[in-house]
Tab-separated table of C-alpha atoms in Angstrom:
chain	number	residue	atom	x	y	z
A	9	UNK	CA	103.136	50.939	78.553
A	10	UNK	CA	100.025	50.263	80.217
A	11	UNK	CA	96.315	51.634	77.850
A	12	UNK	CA	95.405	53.568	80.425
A	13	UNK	CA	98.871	55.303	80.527
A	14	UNK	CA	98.936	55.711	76.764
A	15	UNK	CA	95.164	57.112	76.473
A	16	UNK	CA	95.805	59.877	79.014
A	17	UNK	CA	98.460	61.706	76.368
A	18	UNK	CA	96.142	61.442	73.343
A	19	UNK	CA	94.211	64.123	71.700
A	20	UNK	CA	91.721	61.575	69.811
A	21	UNK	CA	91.399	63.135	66.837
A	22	UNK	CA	89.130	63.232	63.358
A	23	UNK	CA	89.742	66.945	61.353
A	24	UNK	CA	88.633	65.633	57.927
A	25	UNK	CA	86.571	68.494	56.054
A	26	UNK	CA	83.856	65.526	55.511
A	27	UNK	CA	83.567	64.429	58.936
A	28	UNK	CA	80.240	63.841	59.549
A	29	UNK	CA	77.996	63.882	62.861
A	30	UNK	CA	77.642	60.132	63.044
A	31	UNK	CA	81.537	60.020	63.059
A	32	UNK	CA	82.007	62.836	65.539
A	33	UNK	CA	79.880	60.946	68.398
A	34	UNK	CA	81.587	57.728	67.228
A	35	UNK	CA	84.730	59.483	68.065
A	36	UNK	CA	83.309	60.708	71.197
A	37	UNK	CA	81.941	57.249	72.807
A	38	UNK	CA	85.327	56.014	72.034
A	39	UNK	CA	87.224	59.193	73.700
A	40	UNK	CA	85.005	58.422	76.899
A	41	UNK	CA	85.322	54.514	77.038
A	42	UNK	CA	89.118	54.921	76.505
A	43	UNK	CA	89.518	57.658	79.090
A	44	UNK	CA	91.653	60.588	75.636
A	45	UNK	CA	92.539	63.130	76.923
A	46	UNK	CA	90.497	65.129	74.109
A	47	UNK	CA	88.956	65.153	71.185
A	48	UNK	CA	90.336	67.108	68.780
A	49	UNK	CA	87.544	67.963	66.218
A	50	UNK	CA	86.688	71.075	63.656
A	51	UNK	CA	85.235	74.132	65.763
A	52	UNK	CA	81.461	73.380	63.812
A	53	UNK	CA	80.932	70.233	66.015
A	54	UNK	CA	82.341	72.205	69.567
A	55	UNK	CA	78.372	73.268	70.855
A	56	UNK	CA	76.973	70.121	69.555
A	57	UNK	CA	79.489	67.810	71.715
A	58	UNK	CA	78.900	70.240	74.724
A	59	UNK	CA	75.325	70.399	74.826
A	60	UNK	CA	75.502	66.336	73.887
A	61	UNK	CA	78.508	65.083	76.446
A	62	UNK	CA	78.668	67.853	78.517
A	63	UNK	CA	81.771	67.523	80.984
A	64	UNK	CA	82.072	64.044	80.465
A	65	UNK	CA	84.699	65.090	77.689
A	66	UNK	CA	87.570	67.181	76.946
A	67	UNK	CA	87.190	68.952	73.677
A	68	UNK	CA	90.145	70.274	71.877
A	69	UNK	CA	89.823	72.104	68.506
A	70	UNK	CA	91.677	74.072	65.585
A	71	UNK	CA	92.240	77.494	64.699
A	72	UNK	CA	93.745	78.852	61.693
A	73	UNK	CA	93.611	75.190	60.069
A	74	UNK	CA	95.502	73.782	58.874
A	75	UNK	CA	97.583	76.531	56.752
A	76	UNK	CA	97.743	79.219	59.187
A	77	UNK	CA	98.076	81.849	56.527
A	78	UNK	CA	94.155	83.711	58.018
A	79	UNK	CA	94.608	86.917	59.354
A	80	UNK	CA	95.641	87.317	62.920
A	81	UNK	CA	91.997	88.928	63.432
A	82	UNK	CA	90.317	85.767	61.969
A	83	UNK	CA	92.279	83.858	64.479
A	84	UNK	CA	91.297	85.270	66.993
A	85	UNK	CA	87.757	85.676	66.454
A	86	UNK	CA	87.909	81.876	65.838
A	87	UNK	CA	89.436	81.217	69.348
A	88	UNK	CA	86.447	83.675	71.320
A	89	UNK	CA	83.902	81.743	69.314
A	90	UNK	CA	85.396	78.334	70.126
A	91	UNK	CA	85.547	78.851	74.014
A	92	UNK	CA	82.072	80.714	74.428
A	93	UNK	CA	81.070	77.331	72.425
A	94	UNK	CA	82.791	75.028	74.844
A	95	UNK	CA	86.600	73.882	73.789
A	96	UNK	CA	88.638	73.725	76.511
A	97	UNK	CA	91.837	73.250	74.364
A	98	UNK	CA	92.742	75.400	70.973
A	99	UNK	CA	95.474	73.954	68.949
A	100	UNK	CA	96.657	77.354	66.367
A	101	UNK	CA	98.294	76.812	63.146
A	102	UNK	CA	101.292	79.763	63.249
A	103	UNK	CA	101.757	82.258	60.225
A	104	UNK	CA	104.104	80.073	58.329
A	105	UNK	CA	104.705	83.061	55.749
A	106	UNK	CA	105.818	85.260	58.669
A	107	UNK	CA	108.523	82.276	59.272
A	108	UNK	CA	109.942	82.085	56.026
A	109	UNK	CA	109.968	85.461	55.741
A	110	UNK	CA	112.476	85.560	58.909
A	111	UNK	CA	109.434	88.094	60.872
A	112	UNK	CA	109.850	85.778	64.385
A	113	UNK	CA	108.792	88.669	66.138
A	114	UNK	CA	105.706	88.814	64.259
A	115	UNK	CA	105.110	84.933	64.629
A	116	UNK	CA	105.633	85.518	68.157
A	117	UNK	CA	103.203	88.563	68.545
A	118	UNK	CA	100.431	86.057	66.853
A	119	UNK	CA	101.220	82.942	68.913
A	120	UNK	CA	100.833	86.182	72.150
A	121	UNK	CA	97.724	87.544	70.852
A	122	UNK	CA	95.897	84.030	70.815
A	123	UNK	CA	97.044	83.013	73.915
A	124	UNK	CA	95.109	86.225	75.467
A	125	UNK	CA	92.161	85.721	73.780
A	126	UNK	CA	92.243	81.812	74.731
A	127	UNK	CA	92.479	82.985	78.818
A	128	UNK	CA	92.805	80.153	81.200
A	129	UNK	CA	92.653	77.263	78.477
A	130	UNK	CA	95.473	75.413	77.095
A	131	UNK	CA	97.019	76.575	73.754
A	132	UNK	CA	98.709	74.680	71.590
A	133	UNK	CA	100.898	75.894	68.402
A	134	UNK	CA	101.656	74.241	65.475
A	135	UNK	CA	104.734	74.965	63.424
A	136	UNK	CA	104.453	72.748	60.891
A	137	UNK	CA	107.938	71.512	61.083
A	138	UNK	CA	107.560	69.843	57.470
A	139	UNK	CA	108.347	73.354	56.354
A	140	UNK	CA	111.226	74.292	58.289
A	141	UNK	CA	114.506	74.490	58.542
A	142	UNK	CA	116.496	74.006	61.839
A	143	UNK	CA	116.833	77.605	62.359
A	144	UNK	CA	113.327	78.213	62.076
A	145	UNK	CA	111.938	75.481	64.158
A	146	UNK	CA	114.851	76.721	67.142
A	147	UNK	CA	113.470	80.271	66.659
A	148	UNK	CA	109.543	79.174	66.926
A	149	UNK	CA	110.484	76.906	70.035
A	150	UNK	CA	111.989	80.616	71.486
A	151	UNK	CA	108.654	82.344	70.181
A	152	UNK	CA	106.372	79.594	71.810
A	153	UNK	CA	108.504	79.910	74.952
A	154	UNK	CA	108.265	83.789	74.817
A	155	UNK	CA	104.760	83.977	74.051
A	156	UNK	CA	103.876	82.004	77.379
A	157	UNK	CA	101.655	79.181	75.061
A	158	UNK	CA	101.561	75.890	76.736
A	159	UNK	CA	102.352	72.907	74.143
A	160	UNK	CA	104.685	73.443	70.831
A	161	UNK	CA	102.978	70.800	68.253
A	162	UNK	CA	104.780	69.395	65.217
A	163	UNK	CA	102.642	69.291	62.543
A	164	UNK	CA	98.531	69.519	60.728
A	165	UNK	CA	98.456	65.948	59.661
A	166	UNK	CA	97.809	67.858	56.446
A	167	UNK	CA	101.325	68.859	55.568
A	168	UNK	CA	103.981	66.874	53.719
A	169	UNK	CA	105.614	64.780	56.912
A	170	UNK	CA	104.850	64.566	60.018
A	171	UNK	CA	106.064	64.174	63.374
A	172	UNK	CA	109.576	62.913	63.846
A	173	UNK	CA	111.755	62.417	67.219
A	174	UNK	CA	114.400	64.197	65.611
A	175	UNK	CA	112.078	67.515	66.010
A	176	UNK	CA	110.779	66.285	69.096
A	177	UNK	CA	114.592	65.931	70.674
A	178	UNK	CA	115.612	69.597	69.030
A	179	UNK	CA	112.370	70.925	70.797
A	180	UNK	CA	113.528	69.683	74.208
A	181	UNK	CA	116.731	71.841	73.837
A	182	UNK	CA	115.243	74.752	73.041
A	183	UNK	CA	111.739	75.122	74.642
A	184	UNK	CA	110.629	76.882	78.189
A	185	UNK	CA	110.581	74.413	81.204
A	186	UNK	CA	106.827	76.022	80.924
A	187	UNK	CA	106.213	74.566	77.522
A	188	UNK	CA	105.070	71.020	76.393
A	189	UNK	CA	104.947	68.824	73.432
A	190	UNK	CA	102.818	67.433	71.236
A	191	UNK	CA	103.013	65.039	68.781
A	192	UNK	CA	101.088	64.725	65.575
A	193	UNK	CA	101.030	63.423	61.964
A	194	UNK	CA	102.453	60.199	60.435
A	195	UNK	CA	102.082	58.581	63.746
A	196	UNK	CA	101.565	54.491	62.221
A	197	UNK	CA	102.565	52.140	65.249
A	198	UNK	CA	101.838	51.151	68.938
A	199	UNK	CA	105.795	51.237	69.089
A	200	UNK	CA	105.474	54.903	67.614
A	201	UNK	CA	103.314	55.981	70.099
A	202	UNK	CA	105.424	54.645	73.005
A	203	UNK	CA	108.617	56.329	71.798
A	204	UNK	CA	106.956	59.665	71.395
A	205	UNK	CA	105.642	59.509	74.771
A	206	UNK	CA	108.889	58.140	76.122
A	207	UNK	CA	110.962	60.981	74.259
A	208	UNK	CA	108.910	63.325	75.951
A	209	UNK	CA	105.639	64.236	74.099
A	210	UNK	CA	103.048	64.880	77.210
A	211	UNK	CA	100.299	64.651	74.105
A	212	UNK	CA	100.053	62.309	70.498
A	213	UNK	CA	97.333	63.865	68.156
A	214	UNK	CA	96.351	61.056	66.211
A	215	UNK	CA	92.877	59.343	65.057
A	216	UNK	CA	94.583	55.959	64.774
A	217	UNK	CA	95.462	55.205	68.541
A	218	UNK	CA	92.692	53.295	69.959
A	219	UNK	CA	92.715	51.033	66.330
A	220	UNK	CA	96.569	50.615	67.090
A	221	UNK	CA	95.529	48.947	70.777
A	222	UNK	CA	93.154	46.870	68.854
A	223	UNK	CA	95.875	45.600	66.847
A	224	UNK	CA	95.229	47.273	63.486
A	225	UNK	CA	97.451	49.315	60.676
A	226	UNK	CA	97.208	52.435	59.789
A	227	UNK	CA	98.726	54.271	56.282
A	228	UNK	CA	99.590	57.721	56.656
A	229	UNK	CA	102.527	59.553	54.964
C-alpha cells in the first residue's frame, strides 16, 4: 500500500496521562507532514492545537477515557466542551458496566445521547472488545448501528488486548451499512496495518504508524 494511502486512515495518536506540550506539537508536525487523518490527543491540549494549527489539522479526542464507567452527564459535558474547543472528531468509551450487566438498551441510549450533543462531527465508540464476549460485542455493533454513531472502535489501548481481525470480521456482519471501523490497540507491524485496512478498518488509532514507515518496532501488548 502506497504512505499516502495508509496515512489517510490513521488517527495519529499520543493519550498518555504524561504527555507533555513538546510531545503534542511533535505529534502535530508529524500529523501535517504525513497528511493523518487526525490526531487523537487528551481534550486539555484541543484549544491549544486550534489556536496553534488552526485548520491545517484534524483533531480527534476522548471522552469518557479510557474506562467509560463516568456518568452519562459527565460525558456529555465533556463532548460540548471538546467541540466549542475545536475537535472535530470524539472517540466515547461506552458504559462497559451497563454491558455486562446485559442493559443494551441503556448502552445504546448513552452511545444516542452523545451523538446529539456531538452534532455534525464524527463519533466514534469504543467497546472495548477485550472485555466481551461474542454476544456482547454483536449486541453493541446493533446499539452503535441503532444509535446512528459513525465508527464502532475496538479498543482504549489501555485495556488488556487489543484490536484483532477476528472482531474486526464479526463487526462487518453485524454493523449498519452507515457505520465504520476503527482499529486500535496492539497494532505492532506495517503488515498489521495493511491487513486492518484491507479487512475493512476505514481508520487505525495508533501512535506507532509513521515509526513503522520508518522501519522501526514497536512493543505493545
Amino acid at each position: 500500500m502506497e504512505q499516502i494511502e495508509l496515512m489517510k486512515h490513521i488517527d495519529h495518536t499520543l493519550l498518555k496521562a504524561f504527555a507533555t506540550w513538546e510531545d503534542i506539537q511533535i505529534l502535530c508536525e508529524e500529523a501535517i507532514e504525513y497528511k493523518t487523518a487526525t490526531v487523537c490527543i487528551p481534550p486539555t491540549y484541543i484549544k491549544r492545537i486550534r489556536q496553534k494549527y488552526h485548520d491545517k489539522i484534524n483533531i480527534c479526542t476522548v471522552i469518557g477515557f479510557p474506562l467509560g464507567y463516568s456518568c452519562l452527564e459527565s460525558k456529555i459535558t465533556e463532548c460540548e466542551q471538546a467541540i466549542k474547543d475545536g475537535a472535530d472528531e470524539i472517540d466515547m468509551v461506552i458504559n462497559i458496566s451497563h454491558v455486562k450487566n446485559k442493559d443494551y438498551d441503556k448502552a445504546k441510549e448513552e452511545i444516542e445521547a452523545v451523538k446529539k450533543a456531538a452534532g455534525e462531527k464524527i463519533v466514534k465508540v469504543i467497546i472495548e472488545t477485550c472485555y466481551l464476549t461474542e454476544e456482547e460485542k454483536i449486541a453493541m455493533c446493533h446499539a452503535v448501528t441503532h444509535a446512528s454513531a459513525d465508527y464502532i472502535k475496538t479498543s482504549t489501548g489501555f485495556g488488556t488486548g487489543g484490536a484483532t481481525i477476528e472482531d474486526v470480521r464479526l463487526f462487518k456482519k453485524h454493523i449498519g451499512k452507515n457505520v465504520k471501523i476503527k482499529a486500535a490497540g496492539g497494532i505492532k507491524t506495517l503488515d498489521d496495518l495493511e491487513a486492518f485496512i484491507n479487512e475493512g478498518c476505514s481508520r487505525i488509532g495508533t501512535s506507532s504508524a509513521i515509526k513503522l514507515i520508518k522501519g522501526g518496532n514497536v512493543k505493545e501488548y
